[in-house]
Coordinates of N, CA and C in Angstrom, one line a residue:
M221 N 0.8 -1.2 0.0 CA 0.0 0.0 0.0 C 0.9 1.3 0.0
G222 N 1.9 1.4 0.8 CA 2.8 2.5 0.8 C 2.3 3.8 1.4
F223 N 3.0 4.8 1.1 CA 2.7 6.2 1.6 C 1.6 6.8 0.7
I224 N 0.5 7.2 1.3 CA -0.6 7.8 0.6 C -0.7 9.3 1.1
P225 N -0.6 10.3 0.2 CA -0.7 11.7 0.6 C -2.2 11.9 1.1
V226 N -2.3 12.5 2.3 CA -3.6 12.7 2.9 C -4.0 14.2 2.8
K227 N -3.1 15.1 3.2 CA -3.4 16.5 3.2 C -2.1 17.3 3.2
S228 N -2.2 18.6 2.9 CA -1.1 19.5 3.0 C -1.5 20.6 4.0
L229 N -0.7 21.0 4.9 CA -1.0 22.0 5.9 C -1.2 23.4 5.2
D230 N -0.5 23.6 4.0 CA -0.7 24.8 3.3 C -1.7 24.8 2.2
G231 N -2.4 23.7 2.1 CA -3.4 23.5 1.1 C -3.0 23.3 -0.3
A232 N -1.7 23.1 -0.5 CA -1.1 22.9 -1.9 C -1.5 21.6 -2.4
S233 N -1.6 21.5 -3.7 CA -1.9 20.2 -4.4 C -0.6 19.4 -4.5
D234 N -0.7 18.2 -5.1 CA 0.4 17.3 -5.2 C 0.8 17.3 -6.7
P235 N 1.6 18.2 -7.2 CA 2.0 18.2 -8.6 C 3.0 17.0 -8.8
F236 N 2.8 16.3 -9.9 CA 3.7 15.2 -10.3 C 4.9 15.7 -11.0
E237 N 6.0 15.1 -10.7 CA 7.3 15.2 -11.4 C 7.5 13.9 -12.1
Y238 N 8.2 13.8 -13.2 CA 8.5 12.6 -13.9 C 10.0 12.3 -13.9
L239 N 10.5 11.3 -13.2 CA 11.9 11.0 -13.1 C 12.1 9.5 -13.4
L240 N 13.4 9.2 -13.8 CA 13.8 7.8 -14.1 C 14.2 7.1 -12.9
M241 N 13.9 5.8 -12.8 CA 14.4 4.9 -11.8 C 15.9 4.5 -12.1
T242 N 16.6 4.0 -11.1 CA 17.9 3.4 -11.3 C 17.7 2.2 -12.2
D243 N 18.7 1.9 -13.1 CA 18.6 0.8 -14.0 C 18.5 -0.5 -13.1
N244 N 17.7 -1.5 -13.6 CA 17.4 -2.7 -12.9 C 16.7 -2.6 -11.6
E245 N 16.0 -1.5 -11.3 CA 15.3 -1.4 -10.1 C 13.8 -1.0 -10.4
G246 N 12.9 -1.8 -9.9 CA 11.5 -1.5 -10.0 C 11.0 -0.7 -8.8
V247 N 9.7 -0.3 -8.9 CA 9.2 0.5 -7.9 C 7.7 0.2 -7.7
V248 N 7.1 0.4 -6.5 CA 5.7 0.1 -6.3 C 5.1 1.5 -5.9
I249 N 3.8 1.7 -6.3 CA 3.1 2.9 -5.9 C 3.2 3.1 -4.4
G250 N 3.5 4.3 -4.0 CA 3.5 4.6 -2.6 C 4.9 4.4 -2.0
E251 N 5.9 4.0 -2.7 CA 7.2 3.7 -2.2 C 8.0 5.0 -2.0
A252 N 8.7 5.0 -0.9 CA 9.6 6.1 -0.5 C 10.9 6.1 -1.3
L253 N 11.3 7.2 -2.0 CA 12.4 7.2 -2.8 C 13.4 8.4 -2.6
V254 N 14.6 8.2 -2.9 CA 15.6 9.3 -2.9 C 16.2 9.3 -4.3
Q255 N 16.9 10.4 -4.6 CA 17.5 10.6 -5.9 C 19.0 10.5 -5.7
T256 N 19.6 9.6 -6.5 CA 21.1 9.4 -6.4 C 21.6 9.4 -7.9
N257 N 22.6 10.2 -8.1 CA 23.2 10.3 -9.5 C 22.1 10.5 -10.5
G258 N 21.1 11.4 -10.2 CA 20.1 11.7 -11.2 C 19.0 10.7 -11.4
R259 N 19.1 9.6 -10.6 CA 18.1 8.5 -10.8 C 17.4 8.2 -9.4
L260 N 16.2 7.7 -9.4 CA 15.5 7.3 -8.2 C 15.9 6.0 -7.7
T261 N 15.9 5.8 -6.4 CA 16.2 4.5 -5.8 C 15.4 4.5 -4.4
K262 N 15.3 3.3 -3.9 CA 14.5 3.1 -2.6 C 15.2 3.9 -1.5
A263 N 14.5 4.6 -0.6 CA 15.0 5.3 0.5 C 15.4 4.3 1.6
G264 N 16.4 4.6 2.3 CA 16.9 3.8 3.5 C 16.0 4.0 4.7
A265 N 16.2 3.2 5.7 CA 15.4 3.2 6.9 C 15.5 4.5 7.7
T266 N 16.7 5.1 7.7 CA 16.9 6.3 8.5 C 17.2 7.5 7.6
G267 N 17.0 7.4 6.3 CA 17.2 8.5 5.4 C 15.8 9.1 5.0
T268 N 15.7 10.4 5.1 CA 14.4 11.1 4.7 C 14.2 11.0 3.2
P269 N 13.1 10.4 2.8 CA 12.8 10.3 1.4 C 12.6 11.7 0.8
E270 N 12.9 11.8 -0.5 CA 12.7 13.0 -1.3 C 11.4 12.9 -2.1
F271 N 11.0 11.7 -2.5 CA 9.9 11.5 -3.4 C 9.1 10.3 -2.9
I272 N 7.8 10.3 -3.4 CA 6.9 9.1 -3.2 C 6.4 8.7 -4.6
A273 N 6.6 7.4 -5.0 CA 6.2 6.9 -6.3 C 4.7 7.0 -6.4
M274 N 4.2 7.4 -7.6 CA 2.8 7.4 -7.8 C 2.3 6.4 -8.9
R275 N 3.2 5.5 -9.2 CA 2.9 4.4 -10.2 C 3.9 3.2 -9.9
T276 N 3.4 2.0 -10.1 CA 4.2 0.8 -10.1 C 4.9 0.7 -11.4
Q277 N 6.2 0.3 -11.4 CA 7.0 0.2 -12.6 C 7.9 -1.0 -12.4
A278 N 7.9 -1.9 -13.3 CA 8.8 -3.1 -13.3 C 10.2 -2.6 -13.6
A279 N 11.1 -3.4 -13.1 CA 12.6 -3.1 -13.3 C 12.9 -3.2 -14.8
E280 N 13.7 -2.3 -15.3 CA 14.2 -2.3 -16.7 C 15.7 -2.4 -16.7
A281 N 16.3 -3.1 -17.6 CA 17.8 -3.2 -17.6 C 18.3 -1.8 -17.9
T282 N 17.7 -1.0 -18.8 CA 18.0 0.4 -19.0 C 16.7 1.2 -18.8
S283 N 16.7 1.9 -17.7 CA 15.4 2.6 -17.4 C 15.2 3.7 -18.4
T284 N 14.0 3.6 -19.1 CA 13.7 4.6 -20.1 C 12.3 5.3 -19.9
K285 N 11.5 4.7 -18.9 CA 10.2 5.2 -18.7 C 10.2 6.0 -17.4
A286 N 10.0 7.3 -17.5 CA 9.9 8.1 -16.3 C 8.7 7.8 -15.6
I287 N 8.8 7.8 -14.2 CA 7.6 7.5 -13.4 C 7.1 8.8 -12.7
P288 N 5.8 8.9 -12.5 CA 5.3 10.1 -11.8 C 5.6 9.9 -10.3
V289 N 6.1 11.0 -9.7 CA 6.4 11.0 -8.2 C 5.9 12.4 -7.7
I290 N 5.7 12.4 -6.4 CA 5.4 13.7 -5.7 C 6.6 13.9 -4.8
R291 N 6.9 15.2 -4.7 CA 8.1 15.6 -3.9 C 7.6 15.7 -2.4
V292 N 8.4 15.1 -1.5 CA 8.2 15.1 -0.1 C 8.5 16.5 0.5
D293 N 7.6 17.1 1.2 CA 8.0 18.3 2.0 C 7.4 18.2 3.4
E294 N 7.8 19.1 4.2 CA 7.4 19.0 5.6 C 6.0 19.4 5.9
M295 N 5.3 19.8 4.9 CA 3.9 20.3 5.1 C 2.9 19.2 4.7
R296 N 3.3 18.1 4.1 CA 2.5 17.1 3.6 C 2.3 15.9 4.5
E297 N 1.1 15.6 4.9 CA 0.8 14.4 5.8 C 0.5 13.2 4.9
F298 N 1.1 12.1 5.4 CA 0.9 10.8 4.7 C 0.3 9.8 5.6
E299 N -0.4 8.8 5.0 CA -0.9 7.7 5.8 C -0.2 6.5 5.2
V300 N 0.2 5.6 6.2 CA 1.1 4.4 5.8 C 0.8 3.3 6.8
P301 N 0.9 2.0 6.3 CA 0.8 0.9 7.3 C 2.1 0.7 8.0
S302 N 2.0 0.0 9.1 CA 3.2 -0.3 9.9 C 3.5 -1.7 9.9
T303 N 4.7 -2.1 10.3 CA 5.1 -3.5 10.3 C 4.7 -4.2 11.6
A304 N 4.4 -3.4 12.6 CA 3.9 -3.9 13.9 C 3.1 -2.8 14.6
Q305 N 2.5 -3.0 15.7 CA 1.7 -2.1 16.4 C 2.5 -0.8 16.7
I306 N 1.9 0.4 16.4 CA 2.4 1.7 16.7 C 1.5 2.2 17.8
A307 N 1.9 2.3 19.0 CA 1.1 2.7 20.2 C 0.8 4.2 20.1
Q308 N -0.3 4.6 20.8 CA -0.7 6.0 20.8 C 0.4 6.8 21.5
T309 N 1.2 6.2 22.4 CA 2.3 6.9 23.1 C 3.4 7.3 22.1
V310 N 3.4 6.7 20.9 CA 4.5 7.1 19.9 C 4.1 8.4 19.2
A311 N 2.9 8.8 19.2 CA 2.5 10.0 18.5 C 3.4 11.2 19.0
G312 N 4.0 11.9 18.1 CA 4.9 13.0 18.4 C 6.4 12.6 18.3
S313 N 6.6 11.3 18.1 CA 7.9 10.7 17.9 C 8.2 10.4 16.5
K314 N 9.4 10.2 16.1 CA 9.8 9.8 14.7 C 10.1 8.3 14.7
V315 N 9.6 7.7 13.7 CA 9.8 6.2 13.5 C 10.6 6.0 12.2
T316 N 11.2 4.8 12.1 CA 12.0 4.5 10.9 C 11.2 3.9 9.8
L317 N 11.7 3.9 8.6 CA 11.1 3.3 7.5 C 11.5 1.8 7.4
H318 N 10.6 0.9 7.0 CA 10.9 -0.5 6.8 C 11.8 -0.6 5.5
T319 N 12.5 -1.7 5.4 CA 13.4 -1.8 4.3 C 12.7 -1.9 2.9
D320 N 11.4 -2.2 2.9 CA 10.6 -2.2 1.7 C 10.3 -0.8 1.2
G321 N 10.5 0.2 2.0 CA 10.1 1.6 1.6 C 8.6 1.8 1.5
L322 N 7.8 0.9 2.0 CA 6.4 1.0 1.9 C 5.7 1.1 3.2
R323 N 6.4 0.9 4.3 CA 5.8 0.8 5.7 C 6.8 1.5 6.6
V324 N 6.3 1.8 7.8 CA 7.1 2.3 8.9 C 7.2 1.2 10.0
T325 N 8.2 1.3 10.8 CA 8.4 0.4 11.9 C 8.1 1.1 13.2
P326 N 8.0 0.4 14.4 CA 7.8 1.1 15.6 C 9.1 1.6 16.2
T327 N 10.3 1.4 15.5 CA 11.6 1.8 16.0 C 11.7 3.4 16.0
T328 N 12.0 4.0 17.1 CA 12.2 5.4 17.1 C 13.6 5.9 17.0
T329 N 14.6 5.1 17.3 CA 16.0 5.4 17.1 C 16.3 5.7 15.7
G330 N 16.7 6.9 15.4 CA 17.1 7.3 14.0 C 15.8 7.5 13.1
G331 N 14.7 7.7 13.7 CA 13.4 7.8 13.0 C 13.4 9.1 12.1
V332 N 12.6 9.0 11.0 CA 12.5 10.1 10.0 C 11.0 10.5 9.8
F333 N 10.1 9.6 10.2 CA 8.6 9.9 10.0 C 8.0 10.2 11.3
L334 N 7.6 11.5 11.4 CA 7.0 12.0 12.7 C 5.5 11.6 12.7
V335 N 5.2 10.7 13.7 CA 3.8 10.2 13.8 C 2.9 11.3 14.4
S336 N 1.8 11.6 13.6 CA 0.8 12.5 14.1 C -0.4 11.8 14.7
A337 N -0.7 10.6 14.2 CA -1.8 9.8 14.6 C -1.6 8.3 14.3
T338 N -2.2 7.5 15.1 CA -2.1 6.0 14.9 C -3.4 5.4 15.4
D339 N -3.9 4.4 14.7 CA -5.0 3.6 15.2 C -4.6 2.6 16.3
A340 N -3.3 2.4 16.4 CA -2.7 1.5 17.4 C -3.2 0.0 17.3
A341 N -3.7 -0.3 16.1 CA -4.2 -1.7 15.8 C -3.0 -2.7 15.9
T342 N -3.4 -3.9 16.3 CA -2.5 -5.0 16.4 C -2.9 -6.0 15.3
P343 N -2.0 -6.6 14.6 CA -0.5 -6.5 14.7 C 0.0 -5.3 13.9
N344 N -0.7 -4.8 12.9 CA -0.2 -3.7 12.1 C -1.1 -2.5 12.2
S345 N -0.5 -1.3 12.5 CA -1.3 -0.1 12.7 C -1.4 0.7 11.4
K346 N -2.4 1.6 11.3 CA -2.4 2.6 10.2 C -1.9 3.9 10.9
V347 N -0.9 4.5 10.3 CA -0.3 5.6 10.9 C -0.3 6.8 10.0
R348 N -0.5 8.0 10.5 CA -0.4 9.2 9.8 C 0.8 10.0 10.3
G349 N 1.4 10.8 9.4 CA 2.5 11.6 9.9 C 3.2 12.4 8.8
Y350 N 4.3 13.0 9.2 CA 5.1 13.9 8.3 C 6.5 13.5 8.2
F351 N 7.2 13.8 7.1 CA 8.6 13.7 7.1 C 9.2 15.0 7.5
R352 N 9.8 15.0 8.7 CA 10.4 16.2 9.3 C 11.9 16.0 9.4
R353 N 12.6 17.0 9.0 CA 14.1 16.9 9.1 C 14.6 17.3 10.5

């Protein structure tokens, strides 16, 4: 499911940009991405993503199809599933990204996603939050 844009605190829309993936790397809609050497790649667990993929794209030996992405900013709230329960007490703390770039973990050490709300469901919570630097 990945990161879904929910709202923007400044009321701005989500304009798409079109960028190429790294060769031999696919992407799933909602995946957190960074740009390296002019190409998109999956964001690391403790690195703040720069973009969220807005389309699924299979890996290509030579990436030639630009994918639509939205740029991450500190005003945009996202909803995302978690890998385990995110308790209400975690609201206001930053959690890390899962290695798949599509979920968050309950780990707060080195976190990059500021939790604004959680349904605290077990085993996996639905979480809302912001990428804050």
